[in-house]
Amino acid sequence: MARYIIRTKPGQATAVKGALSAAGLKPLDSSLDFIFIDIPPEKVPVIEALPGVIKVTPDRKVGIAAVMPVETKVQEFYKRMKEPFGLPKALAWARAQEAGAEKTPTSVAAEAMGATEAWAKGITGKGVKVAILDTGIDFLGPQMPLARATSFVVGDPLGDDNNGHGTHTATTIAGKKRGNLIGLAPDVTLRLIKTLGYLLGMGATSDIIKGMEEAEKWGADIVSMSLGGDASVAPEDDPMCIVIKEQTAKGMIYSIAAGNSGPGPQTVGSPGISPDAITVAALDIHGKVSDFSSRG
């Protein structure tokens, strides 16, 4: 048994749900023109033959844009779980992956990215709504802007950040000034949509799609997704890329991490492979693409 995503023709999700029920198959949930379901692989051709169904794809793992792939991170975590004092050791290791990762103050990044020039012209993000799909937010962080949070992570209904990555991306975008730290657009209106969790910053494509729908309902101008997963499915068949194409046609802008699996070619993950998104590489302090940053 595995989880799959059923892509339906526009407006036909309800009819497809009825056909699935009639066939003895019970959908778990749905979002936009997608239905999520647990089925044995041999049922995929049966479902694809149903009227109103376009394609069935696996519900793939997605994780924060980290140097270590999600699958490897999970293996390392559970390897430590089996050792003496397993849980404390595994938790300490997971947190260490984030600690000390950022050594360049955002004031330096602002200069490198040209944000200081924008500020001089009075452009600070005021009036712009930015949704961040990530691990949530640390509401008590000293730099944290006021923000509403929603969670789509199963078993974790609150938007609290138990990883650190979501807080990092939120403060990079809109962190309030504190010493030499300041967000690049400190006056934007933020919405934190938690789609990754479980300490390791893990999630699923289906969780991301729910978050993308929530961002559209909220009226986001920009959606930031510093996350990625397997890019083995072509953009025209990738559920996240399909949603990005549809939402950018409505005027939304997607900013997505390229990933940190470089420097080899074709290492950009999904949904960074979307031709409709702005896919962002990592830069060093001199403004050059970092060696570890993924390439197209």
Tab-separated table of C-alpha atoms in Angstrom:
chain	number	residue	atom	x	y	z
A	1	MET	CA	0.000	0.000	0.000
A	2	ALA	CA	1.331	3.448	-0.928
A	3	ARG	CA	-0.008	6.990	-1.095
A	4	TYR	CA	-0.820	8.430	-4.498
A	5	ILE	CA	-2.054	11.719	-5.936
A	6	ILE	CA	-4.871	11.579	-8.478
A	7	ARG	CA	-5.016	14.517	-10.838
A	8	THR	CA	-8.531	15.129	-12.117
A	9	LYS	CA	-9.874	17.265	-14.913
A	10	PRO	CA	-10.925	20.739	-13.694
A	11	GLY	CA	-14.123	20.605	-11.679
A	12	GLN	CA	-14.403	16.804	-11.743
A	13	ALA	CA	-12.860	15.881	-8.389
A	14	THR	CA	-16.253	15.252	-6.778
A	15	ALA	CA	-17.348	12.935	-9.594
A	16	VAL	CA	-14.062	11.030	-9.420
A	17	LYS	CA	-14.463	10.628	-5.652
A	18	GLY	CA	-17.855	9.054	-6.310
A	19	ALA	CA	-16.364	6.667	-8.852
A	20	LEU	CA	-13.602	5.707	-6.405
A	21	SER	CA	-16.130	4.975	-3.671
A	22	ALA	CA	-18.185	2.889	-6.090
A	23	ALA	CA	-15.039	0.877	-6.827
A	24	GLY	CA	-14.471	0.262	-3.116
A	25	LEU	CA	-11.618	2.772	-2.858
A	26	LYS	CA	-11.681	5.420	-0.135
A	27	PRO	CA	-9.970	8.782	-0.784
A	28	LEU	CA	-8.109	10.323	2.159
A	29	ASP	CA	-8.430	13.971	1.229
A	30	SER	CA	-8.438	16.363	-1.699
A	31	SER	CA	-7.193	19.819	-2.667
A	32	LEU	CA	-7.773	21.807	-5.843
A	33	ASP	CA	-8.009	19.256	-8.693
A	34	PHE	CA	-6.116	16.557	-6.778
A	35	ILE	CA	-7.293	13.608	-4.686
A	36	PHE	CA	-5.034	11.815	-2.200
A	37	ILE	CA	-5.467	8.082	-1.641
A	38	ASP	CA	-3.712	5.002	-0.232
A	39	ILE	CA	-3.803	2.115	-2.717
A	40	PRO	CA	-1.690	-0.867	-3.818
A	41	PRO	CA	0.355	-0.033	-6.965
A	42	GLU	CA	-1.683	-2.427	-9.119
A	43	LYS	CA	-4.734	-0.159	-8.661
A	44	VAL	CA	-3.062	2.768	-10.459
A	45	PRO	CA	-4.093	1.665	-14.010
A	46	VAL	CA	-7.638	1.040	-12.762
A	47	ILE	CA	-7.917	4.570	-11.408
A	48	GLU	CA	-6.315	6.162	-14.471
A	49	ALA	CA	-9.024	4.501	-16.580
A	50	LEU	CA	-11.803	6.269	-14.646
A	51	PRO	CA	-13.610	9.149	-16.404
A	52	GLY	CA	-12.284	12.520	-15.270
A	53	VAL	CA	-8.853	11.233	-14.213
A	54	ILE	CA	-5.798	12.666	-15.966
A	55	LYS	CA	-2.915	10.964	-14.163
A	56	VAL	CA	-1.927	9.179	-10.953
A	57	THR	CA	1.499	9.900	-9.431
A	58	PRO	CA	3.185	8.840	-6.163
A	59	ASP	CA	2.884	11.217	-3.217
A	60	ARG	CA	6.607	11.899	-3.011
A	61	LYS	CA	8.595	13.062	0.008
A	62	VAL	CA	9.534	16.730	0.204
A	63	GLY	CA	11.943	18.368	2.613
A	64	ILE	CA	13.673	21.604	3.513
A	65	ALA	CA	16.363	22.776	1.114
A	66	ALA	CA	19.242	21.211	3.020
A	67	VAL	CA	22.608	19.848	1.932
A	68	MET	CA	21.628	16.378	3.154
A	69	PRO	CA	18.776	14.751	1.169
A	70	VAL	CA	15.628	13.985	3.169
A	71	GLU	CA	16.003	10.223	2.750
A	72	THR	CA	19.592	10.302	4.066
A	73	LYS	CA	18.562	12.543	6.940
A	74	VAL	CA	15.835	10.093	7.976
A	75	GLN	CA	18.268	7.170	7.824
A	76	GLU	CA	20.827	9.025	9.952
A	77	PHE	CA	18.150	10.034	12.470
A	78	TYR	CA	16.849	6.491	12.969
A	79	LYS	CA	20.371	5.070	13.072
A	80	ARG	CA	20.960	7.197	16.155
A	81	MET	CA	17.566	6.188	17.556
A	82	LYS	CA	18.840	2.584	17.765
A	83	GLU	CA	21.904	3.568	19.776
A	84	PRO	CA	21.992	3.857	23.609
A	85	PHE	CA	20.075	6.974	24.716
A	86	GLY	CA	18.623	6.927	21.216
A	87	LEU	CA	15.974	9.670	21.287
A	88	PRO	CA	18.087	12.387	23.000
A	89	LYS	CA	21.006	11.547	20.727
A	90	ALA	CA	18.843	11.636	17.569
A	91	LEU	CA	17.190	14.920	18.573
A	92	ALA	CA	20.535	16.531	19.364
A	93	TRP	CA	21.867	15.438	15.983
A	94	ALA	CA	18.794	16.770	14.126
A	95	ARG	CA	19.042	20.164	15.818
A	96	ALA	CA	22.771	20.338	15.126
A	97	GLN	CA	22.018	20.186	11.399
A	98	GLU	CA	20.464	23.639	11.681
A	99	ALA	CA	22.605	25.210	14.414
A	100	GLY	CA	25.337	27.503	13.166
A	101	ALA	CA	24.418	26.996	9.525
A	102	GLU	CA	23.968	30.729	8.903
A	103	LYS	CA	27.128	32.719	9.597
A	104	THR	CA	26.440	35.766	7.414
A	105	PRO	CA	24.236	38.486	8.962
A	106	THR	CA	21.231	39.465	6.875
A	107	SER	CA	22.537	43.035	6.732
A	108	VAL	CA	25.352	41.738	4.510
A	109	ALA	CA	22.870	39.755	2.415
A	110	ALA	CA	20.726	42.861	2.003
A	111	GLU	CA	23.679	44.734	0.539
A	112	ALA	CA	24.592	41.868	-1.804
A	113	MET	CA	20.993	41.471	-3.018
A	114	GLY	CA	20.433	45.189	-3.612
A	115	ALA	CA	17.821	45.500	-0.869
A	116	THR	CA	19.544	48.562	0.589
A	117	GLU	CA	18.992	50.378	-2.721
A	118	ALA	CA	15.290	49.483	-2.556
A	119	TRP	CA	15.058	50.715	1.040
A	120	ALA	CA	16.596	54.055	0.002
A	121	LYS	CA	13.665	54.431	-2.422
A	122	GLY	CA	11.151	53.598	0.289
A	123	ILE	CA	10.519	50.055	-0.974
A	124	THR	CA	10.287	47.807	2.083
A	125	GLY	CA	7.542	45.367	1.065
A	126	LYS	CA	4.638	47.317	2.526
A	127	GLY	CA	1.319	46.154	1.073
A	128	VAL	CA	2.749	42.862	-0.243
A	129	LYS	CA	1.410	39.549	1.081
A	130	VAL	CA	3.974	36.737	1.316
A	131	ALA	CA	3.085	33.152	2.192
A	132	ILE	CA	5.921	30.912	3.388
A	133	LEU	CA	5.503	27.144	3.078
A	134	ASP	CA	8.006	25.694	5.502
A	135	THR	CA	8.430	24.246	9.021
A	136	GLY	CA	6.403	26.952	10.760
A	137	ILE	CA	7.625	29.829	12.898
A	138	ASP	CA	9.112	30.512	16.337
A	139	PHE	CA	6.560	32.988	17.661
A	140	LEU	CA	8.863	33.994	20.529
A	141	GLY	CA	11.925	34.721	18.385
A	142	PRO	CA	13.314	38.236	19.042
A	143	GLN	CA	13.295	39.092	15.334
A	144	MET	CA	9.912	37.632	14.524
A	145	PRO	CA	7.361	39.757	12.703
A	146	LEU	CA	3.689	39.399	13.565
A	147	ALA	CA	2.386	36.546	11.463
A	148	ARG	CA	-0.519	34.142	11.297
A	149	ALA	CA	0.339	30.466	11.041
A	150	THR	CA	-1.534	27.401	9.787
A	151	SER	CA	-0.374	23.783	9.773
A	152	PHE	CA	-1.074	20.976	7.319
A	153	VAL	CA	1.349	18.569	8.992
A	154	VAL	CA	-0.525	15.497	10.261
A	155	GLY	CA	-0.314	15.227	14.043
A	156	ASP	CA	1.077	18.755	14.378
A	157	PRO	CA	-1.871	21.153	14.073
A	158	LEU	CA	-0.019	24.229	15.348
A	159	GLY	CA	2.314	26.400	13.312
A	160	ASP	CA	5.171	26.260	15.839
A	161	ASP	CA	8.604	25.684	14.336
A	162	ASN	CA	10.281	22.599	15.835
A	163	ASN	CA	13.049	22.594	13.235
A	164	GLY	CA	14.282	26.167	12.764
A	165	HIS	CA	14.229	26.355	8.980
A	166	GLY	CA	10.870	28.135	8.720
A	167	THR	CA	11.965	30.756	11.241
A	168	HIS	CA	15.187	31.225	9.264
A	169	THR	CA	13.327	31.861	5.998
A	170	ALA	CA	10.725	34.087	7.693
A	171	THR	CA	13.320	36.322	9.321
A	172	THR	CA	15.384	36.473	6.134
A	173	ILE	CA	12.319	37.823	4.354
A	174	ALA	CA	10.711	39.987	7.030
A	175	GLY	CA	12.715	39.873	10.252
A	176	LYS	CA	12.513	43.019	12.382
A	177	LYS	CA	15.741	44.947	12.888
A	178	ARG	CA	17.878	43.677	15.765
A	179	GLY	CA	21.512	44.746	15.751
A	180	ASN	CA	22.963	43.898	12.352
A	181	LEU	CA	20.077	41.540	11.573
A	182	ILE	CA	17.150	42.659	9.433
A	183	GLY	CA	14.865	41.062	6.896
A	184	LEU	CA	15.170	42.074	3.256
A	185	ALA	CA	11.521	43.180	3.092
A	186	PRO	CA	10.670	43.964	6.728
A	187	ASP	CA	7.252	45.483	6.040
A	188	VAL	CA	5.579	42.662	4.094
A	189	THR	CA	2.537	40.907	5.536
A	190	LEU	CA	3.502	37.313	6.328
A	191	ARG	CA	1.517	34.095	6.501
A	192	LEU	CA	3.332	30.982	7.716
A	193	ILE	CA	1.883	27.777	6.280
A	194	LYS	CA	3.466	24.767	7.956
A	195	THR	CA	3.825	21.974	5.413
A	196	LEU	CA	7.033	20.405	6.752
A	197	GLY	CA	7.604	19.004	10.216
A	198	TYR	CA	8.663	15.957	12.247
A	199	LEU	CA	11.838	17.737	13.470
A	200	LEU	CA	13.669	16.824	10.256
A	201	GLY	CA	11.714	19.235	8.044
A	202	MET	CA	9.880	16.487	6.194
A	203	GLY	CA	6.567	16.519	4.380
A	204	ALA	CA	4.766	15.188	1.345
A	205	THR	CA	3.679	16.572	-2.000
A	206	SER	CA	0.053	16.342	-0.871
A	207	ASP	CA	0.819	18.573	2.162
A	208	ILE	CA	2.473	21.124	-0.106
A	209	ILE	CA	-0.524	21.222	-2.449
A	210	LYS	CA	-2.847	21.913	0.491
A	211	GLY	CA	-0.535	24.726	1.538
A	212	MET	CA	-0.494	26.178	-1.967
A	213	GLU	CA	-4.284	26.195	-2.020
A	214	GLU	CA	-4.299	27.945	1.362
A	215	ALA	CA	-1.872	30.579	0.040
A	216	GLU	CA	-4.199	31.318	-2.875
A	217	LYS	CA	-7.252	31.550	-0.601
A	218	TRP	CA	-5.380	34.006	1.612
A	219	GLY	CA	-4.582	36.163	-1.403
A	220	ALA	CA	-0.791	35.786	-1.383
A	221	ASP	CA	1.118	37.913	-3.889
A	222	ILE	CA	4.270	35.849	-3.413
A	223	VAL	CA	4.779	32.275	-2.183
A	224	SER	CA	8.194	31.330	-0.807
A	225	MET	CA	9.108	27.628	-0.798
A	226	SER	CA	12.625	26.787	0.366
A	227	LEU	CA	11.978	23.098	-0.098
A	228	GLY	CA	12.259	20.358	-2.669
A	229	GLY	CA	12.079	16.711	-3.515
A	230	ASP	CA	12.632	14.175	-6.240
A	231	ALA	CA	12.421	15.718	-9.715
A	232	SER	CA	11.995	12.475	-11.638
A	233	VAL	CA	8.533	13.517	-12.849
A	234	ALA	CA	8.441	16.036	-15.709
A	235	PRO	CA	6.996	19.485	-14.838
A	236	GLU	CA	3.893	18.871	-16.946
A	237	ASP	CA	3.079	15.821	-14.778
A	238	ASP	CA	4.430	17.091	-11.437
A	239	PRO	CA	1.457	18.073	-9.209
A	240	MET	CA	3.291	20.978	-7.544
A	241	CYS	CA	4.469	22.347	-10.896
A	242	ILE	CA	0.926	22.084	-12.265
A	243	VAL	CA	-0.428	24.160	-9.363
A	244	ILE	CA	2.351	26.728	-9.819
A	245	LYS	CA	1.486	27.071	-13.512
A	246	GLU	CA	-2.192	27.598	-12.721
A	247	GLN	CA	-1.600	30.058	-9.889
A	248	THR	CA	1.052	32.135	-11.661
A	249	ALA	CA	-1.441	32.548	-14.503
A	250	LYS	CA	-3.626	34.289	-11.900
A	251	GLY	CA	-0.806	36.671	-10.952
A	252	MET	CA	0.847	34.899	-8.006
A	253	ILE	CA	4.650	34.739	-7.914
A	254	TYR	CA	6.526	31.651	-6.710
A	255	SER	CA	10.055	31.884	-5.323
A	256	ILE	CA	11.526	28.401	-4.878
A	257	ALA	CA	14.906	27.119	-3.733
A	258	ALA	CA	16.969	25.395	-6.398
A	259	GLY	CA	18.292	23.023	-3.743
A	260	ASN	CA	21.696	22.283	-2.282
A	261	SER	CA	22.661	19.189	-4.284
A	262	GLY	CA	25.128	20.820	-6.688
A	263	PRO	CA	27.371	21.489	-8.403
A	264	GLY	CA	26.453	18.745	-10.871
A	265	PRO	CA	24.017	19.429	-13.733
A	266	GLN	CA	20.297	18.608	-13.472
A	267	THR	CA	20.328	18.639	-9.678
A	268	VAL	CA	17.456	21.118	-9.199
A	269	GLY	CA	14.631	19.475	-7.266
A	270	SER	CA	10.863	19.646	-7.578
A	271	PRO	CA	9.126	22.095	-7.646
A	272	GLY	CA	12.164	24.228	-8.508
A	273	ILE	CA	12.058	22.600	-11.961
A	274	SER	CA	8.870	24.531	-12.712
A	275	PRO	CA	9.398	26.854	-15.708
A	276	ASP	CA	6.798	29.193	-14.186
A	277	ALA	CA	8.633	29.756	-10.887
A	278	ILE	CA	11.570	31.948	-9.941
A	279	THR	CA	14.076	29.315	-8.842
A	280	VAL	CA	16.728	30.748	-6.555
A	281	ALA	CA	20.312	29.542	-6.142
A	282	ALA	CA	22.483	30.002	-3.067
A	283	LEU	CA	25.101	32.752	-3.196
A	284	ASP	CA	28.281	33.266	-1.235
A	285	ILE	CA	29.227	36.545	0.420
A	286	HIS	CA	30.739	37.765	-2.874
A	287	GLY	CA	27.520	37.227	-4.824
A	288	LYS	CA	28.723	34.104	-6.666
A	289	VAL	CA	26.738	30.884	-6.897
A	290	SER	CA	27.825	28.560	-4.083
A	291	ASP	CA	29.461	25.269	-5.031
A	292	PHE	CA	26.770	23.250	-3.266
A	293	SER	CA	23.877	25.027	-4.989
A	294	SER	CA	21.893	22.889	-7.418
A	295	ARG	CA	22.160	23.488	-11.160
A	296	GLY	CA	19.599	23.087	-13.924
